[in-house]
mmCIF file of C-alpha atoms in Angstrom:
data_model
loop_
_atom_site.group_PDB
_atom_site.id
_atom_site.type_symbol
_atom_site.label_atom_id
_atom_site.label_comp_id
_atom_site.label_asym_id
_atom_site.label_seq_id
_atom_site.Cartn_x
_atom_site.Cartn_y
_atom_site.Cartn_z
ATOM 1 C CA UNK A 1 -117.248 103.958 -112.113
ATOM 2 C CA UNK A 2 -113.306 103.608 -112.317
ATOM 3 C CA UNK A 3 -111.651 100.994 -114.606
ATOM 4 C CA UNK A 4 -107.664 100.384 -113.653
ATOM 5 C CA UNK A 5 -105.490 97.595 -114.463
ATOM 6 C CA UNK A 6 -103.760 94.722 -112.614
ATOM 7 C CA UNK A 7 -100.796 95.185 -110.253
ATOM 8 C CA UNK A 8 -98.718 93.808 -107.903
ATOM 9 C CA UNK A 9 -96.312 94.760 -104.782
ATOM 10 C CA UNK A 10 -94.062 93.076 -103.319
ATOM 11 C CA UNK A 11 -94.835 93.287 -99.837
ATOM 12 C CA UNK A 12 -91.154 91.810 -98.663
ATOM 13 C CA UNK A 13 -87.868 93.730 -98.068
ATOM 14 C CA UNK A 14 -85.420 91.136 -97.827
ATOM 15 C CA UNK A 15 -81.902 90.494 -98.334
ATOM 16 C CA UNK A 16 -81.357 88.397 -101.288
ATOM 17 C CA UNK A 17 -78.248 87.048 -100.725
ATOM 18 C CA UNK A 18 -79.031 86.503 -96.986
ATOM 19 C CA UNK A 19 -82.447 84.239 -98.426
ATOM 20 C CA UNK A 20 -79.822 82.561 -100.829
ATOM 21 C CA UNK A 21 -76.874 81.397 -97.954
ATOM 22 C CA UNK A 22 -80.587 80.012 -95.774
ATOM 23 C CA UNK A 23 -81.715 78.110 -98.546
ATOM 24 C CA UNK A 24 -77.863 76.892 -99.439
ATOM 25 C CA UNK A 25 -77.631 76.225 -95.525
ATOM 26 C CA UNK A 26 -80.559 73.863 -95.939
ATOM 27 C CA UNK A 27 -79.587 72.016 -98.362
ATOM 28 C CA UNK A 28 -76.349 71.078 -97.749
ATOM 29 C CA UNK A 29 -77.657 69.692 -94.146
ATOM 30 C CA UNK A 30 -79.009 66.952 -96.139
ATOM 31 C CA UNK A 31 -75.251 65.962 -97.699
ATOM 32 C CA UNK A 32 -73.236 67.530 -94.433
ATOM 33 C CA UNK A 33 -71.545 69.698 -96.759
ATOM 34 C CA UNK A 34 -71.923 72.810 -94.612
ATOM 35 C CA UNK A 35 -67.802 73.284 -94.834
ATOM 36 C CA UNK A 36 -68.280 74.010 -98.832
ATOM 37 C CA UNK A 37 -70.074 77.146 -98.119
ATOM 38 C CA UNK A 38 -67.714 80.426 -99.340
ATOM 39 C CA UNK A 39 -68.724 83.664 -99.884
ATOM 40 C CA UNK A 40 -69.970 83.085 -103.463
ATOM 41 C CA UNK A 41 -71.248 79.271 -103.613
ATOM 42 C CA UNK A 42 -75.195 79.820 -102.493
ATOM 43 C CA UNK A 43 -76.378 80.242 -106.422
ATOM 44 C CA UNK A 44 -73.996 77.489 -107.686
ATOM 45 C CA UNK A 45 -75.754 75.497 -105.418
ATOM 46 C CA UNK A 46 -78.695 75.872 -105.606
ATOM 47 C CA UNK A 47 -79.142 76.519 -109.209
ATOM 48 C CA UNK A 48 -77.935 72.362 -109.193
ATOM 49 C CA UNK A 49 -80.393 71.331 -106.089
ATOM 50 C CA UNK A 50 -83.385 72.561 -108.675
ATOM 51 C CA UNK A 51 -82.087 71.349 -111.611
ATOM 52 C CA UNK A 52 -81.618 68.314 -109.931
ATOM 53 C CA UNK A 53 -85.313 68.248 -108.621
ATOM 54 C CA UNK A 54 -84.872 68.711 -105.151
ATOM 55 C CA UNK A 55 -86.594 71.877 -104.487
ATOM 56 C CA UNK A 56 -87.863 70.820 -101.442
ATOM 57 C CA UNK A 57 -84.827 72.523 -100.018
ATOM 58 C CA UNK A 58 -86.219 76.211 -101.334
ATOM 59 C CA UNK A 59 -89.236 75.755 -99.095
ATOM 60 C CA UNK A 60 -87.587 77.212 -96.224
ATOM 61 C CA UNK A 61 -88.041 81.196 -97.877
ATOM 62 C CA UNK A 62 -91.530 82.537 -98.389
ATOM 63 C CA UNK A 63 -92.748 85.954 -100.104
ATOM 64 C CA UNK A 64 -95.443 87.641 -99.719
ATOM 65 C CA UNK A 65 -96.847 90.173 -102.718
ATOM 66 C CA UNK A 66 -99.969 91.901 -102.509
ATOM 67 C CA UNK A 67 -102.313 91.853 -105.496
ATOM 68 C CA UNK A 68 -105.108 94.019 -107.031
ATOM 69 C CA UNK A 69 -106.915 92.137 -109.933
ATOM 70 C CA UNK A 70 -110.363 90.916 -110.249
ATOM 71 C CA UNK A 71 -112.214 88.839 -108.721
ATOM 72 C CA UNK A 72 -112.221 85.948 -111.593
ATOM 73 C CA UNK A 73 -108.397 85.749 -111.504
ATOM 74 C CA UNK A 74 -108.917 85.264 -107.361
ATOM 75 C CA UNK A 75 -110.803 81.917 -107.883
ATOM 76 C CA UNK A 76 -108.455 80.648 -110.054
ATOM 77 C CA UNK A 77 -105.423 81.494 -107.391
ATOM 78 C CA UNK A 78 -106.812 80.645 -105.169
ATOM 79 C CA UNK A 79 -106.107 77.039 -106.010
ATOM 80 C CA UNK A 80 -103.354 77.450 -105.140
ATOM 81 C CA UNK A 81 -102.920 74.946 -102.005
ATOM 82 C CA UNK A 82 -99.984 75.206 -100.710
ATOM 83 C CA UNK A 83 -100.031 79.141 -99.568
ATOM 84 C CA UNK A 84 -101.796 81.733 -97.345
ATOM 85 C CA UNK A 85 -104.448 84.651 -98.361
ATOM 86 C CA UNK A 86 -105.775 87.524 -96.852
ATOM 87 C CA UNK A 87 -108.684 89.098 -99.588
ATOM 88 C CA UNK A 88 -111.161 92.087 -99.621
ATOM 89 C CA UNK A 89 -114.155 91.111 -98.160
ATOM 90 C CA UNK A 90 -117.451 92.379 -100.263
ATOM 91 C CA UNK A 91 -119.320 90.942 -97.796
ATOM 92 C CA UNK A 92 -117.841 93.719 -95.305
ATOM 93 C CA UNK A 93 -116.310 96.313 -97.895
ATOM 94 C CA UNK A 94 -119.513 98.454 -98.359
ATOM 95 C CA UNK A 95 -118.675 100.311 -101.866
ATOM 96 C CA UNK A 96 -121.376 103.301 -100.739
ATOM 97 C CA UNK A 97 -119.065 104.696 -97.702
ATOM 98 C CA UNK A 98 -116.382 107.259 -98.141
ATOM 99 C CA UNK A 99 -113.128 105.503 -98.578
ATOM 100 C CA UNK A 100 -114.342 103.692 -101.833
ATOM 101 C CA UNK A 101 -115.383 106.904 -103.360
ATOM 102 C CA UNK A 102 -119.146 106.133 -103.506
ATOM 103 C CA UNK A 103 -118.525 103.869 -106.770
ATOM 104 C CA UNK A 104 -117.202 100.838 -107.888
ATOM 105 C CA UNK A 105 -113.961 99.523 -109.324
ATOM 106 C CA UNK A 106 -113.172 97.196 -112.245
ATOM 107 C CA UNK A 107 -110.457 96.009 -113.720
ATOM 108 C CA UNK A 108 -109.651 96.322 -117.585
ATOM 109 C CA UNK A 109 -109.427 93.286 -119.545
ATOM 110 C CA UNK A 110 -106.225 92.357 -120.647
ATOM 111 C CA UNK A 111 -107.790 90.977 -124.096
ATOM 112 C CA UNK A 112 -110.062 93.526 -125.822
ATOM 113 C CA UNK A 113 -109.094 97.526 -127.143
ATOM 114 C CA UNK A 114 -111.141 100.017 -125.996
ATOM 115 C CA UNK A 115 -112.081 100.581 -129.194
ATOM 116 C CA UNK A 116 -113.582 96.758 -129.730
ATOM 117 C CA UNK A 117 -116.885 96.105 -129.363
ATOM 118 C CA UNK A 118 -117.137 93.702 -127.114
ATOM 119 C CA UNK A 119 -115.905 95.955 -124.527
ATOM 120 C CA UNK A 120 -117.981 98.883 -124.985
ATOM 121 C CA UNK A 121 -120.755 95.915 -124.018
ATOM 122 C CA UNK A 122 -118.370 94.939 -121.148
ATOM 123 C CA UNK A 123 -118.113 98.856 -119.948
ATOM 124 C CA UNK A 124 -121.889 99.134 -120.487
ATOM 125 C CA UNK A 125 -122.398 96.187 -118.300
ATOM 126 C CA UNK A 126 -120.438 97.038 -115.584
ATOM 127 C CA UNK A 127 -121.595 101.246 -115.848
ATOM 128 C CA UNK A 128 -125.193 98.805 -115.367
ATOM 129 C CA UNK A 129 -124.195 96.843 -112.367
ATOM 130 C CA UNK A 130 -122.751 99.521 -110.219
ATOM 131 C CA UNK A 131 -126.225 101.731 -111.051
ATOM 132 C CA UNK A 132 -128.346 98.615 -109.410
ATOM 133 C CA UNK A 133 -125.371 97.954 -106.694
ATOM 134 C CA UNK A 134 -125.693 101.669 -105.226
ATOM 135 C CA UNK A 135 -130.035 101.470 -105.958
ATOM 136 C CA UNK A 136 -129.704 97.631 -104.221
ATOM 137 C CA UNK A 137 -127.792 99.403 -100.982
ATOM 138 C CA UNK A 138 -130.076 102.892 -101.373
ATOM 139 C CA UNK A 139 -132.871 100.466 -101.025
ATOM 140 C CA UNK A 140 -131.796 99.209 -97.811
ATOM 141 C CA UNK A 141 -130.152 96.041 -99.240
ATOM 142 C CA UNK A 142 -127.163 95.617 -96.744
ATOM 143 C CA UNK A 143 -123.648 95.526 -98.530
ATOM 144 C CA UNK A 144 -123.287 91.631 -97.754
ATOM 145 C CA UNK A 145 -126.596 91.491 -99.980
ATOM 146 C CA UNK A 146 -125.925 93.452 -103.105
ATOM 147 C CA UNK A 147 -122.903 91.735 -103.517
ATOM 148 C CA UNK A 148 -125.220 88.827 -105.210
ATOM 149 C CA UNK A 149 -124.896 91.348 -108.281
ATOM 150 C CA UNK A 150 -120.855 91.803 -108.633
ATOM 151 C CA UNK A 151 -119.206 90.523 -111.149
ATOM 152 C CA UNK A 152 -115.842 88.380 -112.164
ATOM 153 C CA UNK A 153 -114.227 91.710 -113.106
ATOM 154 C CA UNK A 154 -114.765 94.013 -110.079
ATOM 155 C CA UNK A 155 -111.272 95.080 -108.057
ATOM 156 C CA UNK A 156 -110.623 93.515 -105.196
ATOM 157 C CA UNK A 157 -106.750 93.011 -102.966
ATOM 158 C CA UNK A 158 -105.226 89.762 -102.418
ATOM 159 C CA UNK A 159 -102.144 89.322 -100.026
ATOM 160 C CA UNK A 160 -100.625 86.320 -100.848
ATOM 161 C CA UNK A 161 -97.938 84.870 -99.355
ATOM 162 C CA UNK A 162 -95.994 81.077 -100.964
ATOM 163 C CA UNK A 163 -92.714 79.662 -100.638
ATOM 164 C CA UNK A 164 -90.438 79.751 -102.897
ATOM 165 C CA UNK A 165 -91.035 76.227 -104.213
ATOM 166 C CA UNK A 166 -95.064 77.409 -104.401
ATOM 167 C CA UNK A 167 -93.962 80.323 -106.625
ATOM 168 C CA UNK A 168 -92.277 77.989 -108.558
ATOM 169 C CA UNK A 169 -95.072 75.946 -109.312
ATOM 170 C CA UNK A 170 -97.854 78.818 -109.820
ATOM 171 C CA UNK A 171 -95.452 80.439 -112.023
ATOM 172 C CA UNK A 172 -94.614 77.458 -114.445
ATOM 173 C CA UNK A 173 -98.507 77.271 -114.700
ATOM 174 C CA UNK A 174 -99.749 80.450 -114.809
ATOM 175 C CA UNK A 175 -97.046 81.945 -117.510
ATOM 176 C CA UNK A 176 -97.871 79.574 -119.647
ATOM 177 C CA UNK A 177 -99.818 80.856 -123.079
ATOM 178 C CA UNK A 178 -102.723 78.199 -122.242
ATOM 179 C CA UNK A 179 -103.135 79.909 -118.835
ATOM 180 C CA UNK A 180 -105.948 82.363 -118.657
ATOM 181 C CA UNK A 181 -105.340 85.240 -120.414
ATOM 182 C CA UNK A 182 -106.076 87.471 -116.992
ATOM 183 C CA UNK A 183 -104.324 85.510 -114.832
ATOM 184 C CA UNK A 184 -100.917 85.160 -117.099
ATOM 185 C CA UNK A 185 -101.008 89.016 -116.763
ATOM 186 C CA UNK A 186 -101.018 88.890 -113.271
ATOM 187 C CA UNK A 187 -98.376 85.826 -113.344
ATOM 188 C CA UNK A 188 -95.981 87.798 -115.539
ATOM 189 C CA UNK A 189 -95.496 90.947 -113.107
ATOM 190 C CA UNK A 190 -94.956 88.624 -110.741
ATOM 191 C CA UNK A 191 -92.570 86.892 -112.659
ATOM 192 C CA UNK A 192 -90.564 90.001 -113.626
ATOM 193 C CA UNK A 193 -89.575 90.987 -109.678
ATOM 194 C CA UNK A 194 -89.356 87.404 -108.677
ATOM 195 C CA UNK A 195 -85.921 86.812 -111.538
ATOM 196 C CA UNK A 196 -84.735 90.015 -110.465
ATOM 197 C CA UNK A 197 -85.020 89.539 -107.285
ATOM 198 C CA UNK A 198 -83.650 85.950 -106.684
ATOM 199 C CA UNK A 199 -82.573 84.782 -110.175
ATOM 200 C CA UNK A 200 -81.082 81.351 -109.417
ATOM 201 C CA UNK A 201 -84.109 81.025 -107.864
ATOM 202 C CA UNK A 202 -87.090 81.638 -111.042
ATOM 203 C CA UNK A 203 -84.650 82.538 -113.889
ATOM 204 C CA UNK A 204 -84.741 79.136 -115.105
ATOM 205 C CA UNK A 205 -88.853 79.144 -115.872
ATOM 206 C CA UNK A 206 -89.373 80.645 -119.472
ATOM 207 C CA UNK A 207 -92.566 81.968 -119.720
ATOM 208 C CA UNK A 208 -94.128 80.642 -123.324
ATOM 209 C CA UNK A 209 -95.166 83.399 -126.249
#
């Protein structure tokens, strides 16, 4: 059994300045003000349209992340409908196969310390589930049958693409204090990357403490 932390990976190697120029051009079509485009005008323009709520303009750019988290988090993640998802399949992935090392991988809960009795109970439960999964497979159960006992804590990988407007919607909801702790843990990692890459689009979103 392996226990790991969640992680996110920005898949797109994009030119942030080019993205901003594309968004500015899209937005200025609305006002027929393309003649006002200058080398340094994109950031001010994009901040202005976001402030006015004209966020349809930023739908013209999309960004993809590869996210490693637990399956419980992905159940919440896929509720964001304006997105595309490709997820690791527990039906077709055989965790007894060599590439998986013949063991299950679980995501460490962020809300318990390792010396907490709740964490120890969680760890014991995951170990027992792994043992039973392997027994089912050894007894002839197919992966699509043995998966019926796999828990929310099972590690999964999911490839996610959203346009910038939907990423803003996602981050406003999922970085809030009221969000599920593990969902928020992932969302904050994504926010940190996007706010650094495209500050004019994302740095007005202030995660609550």
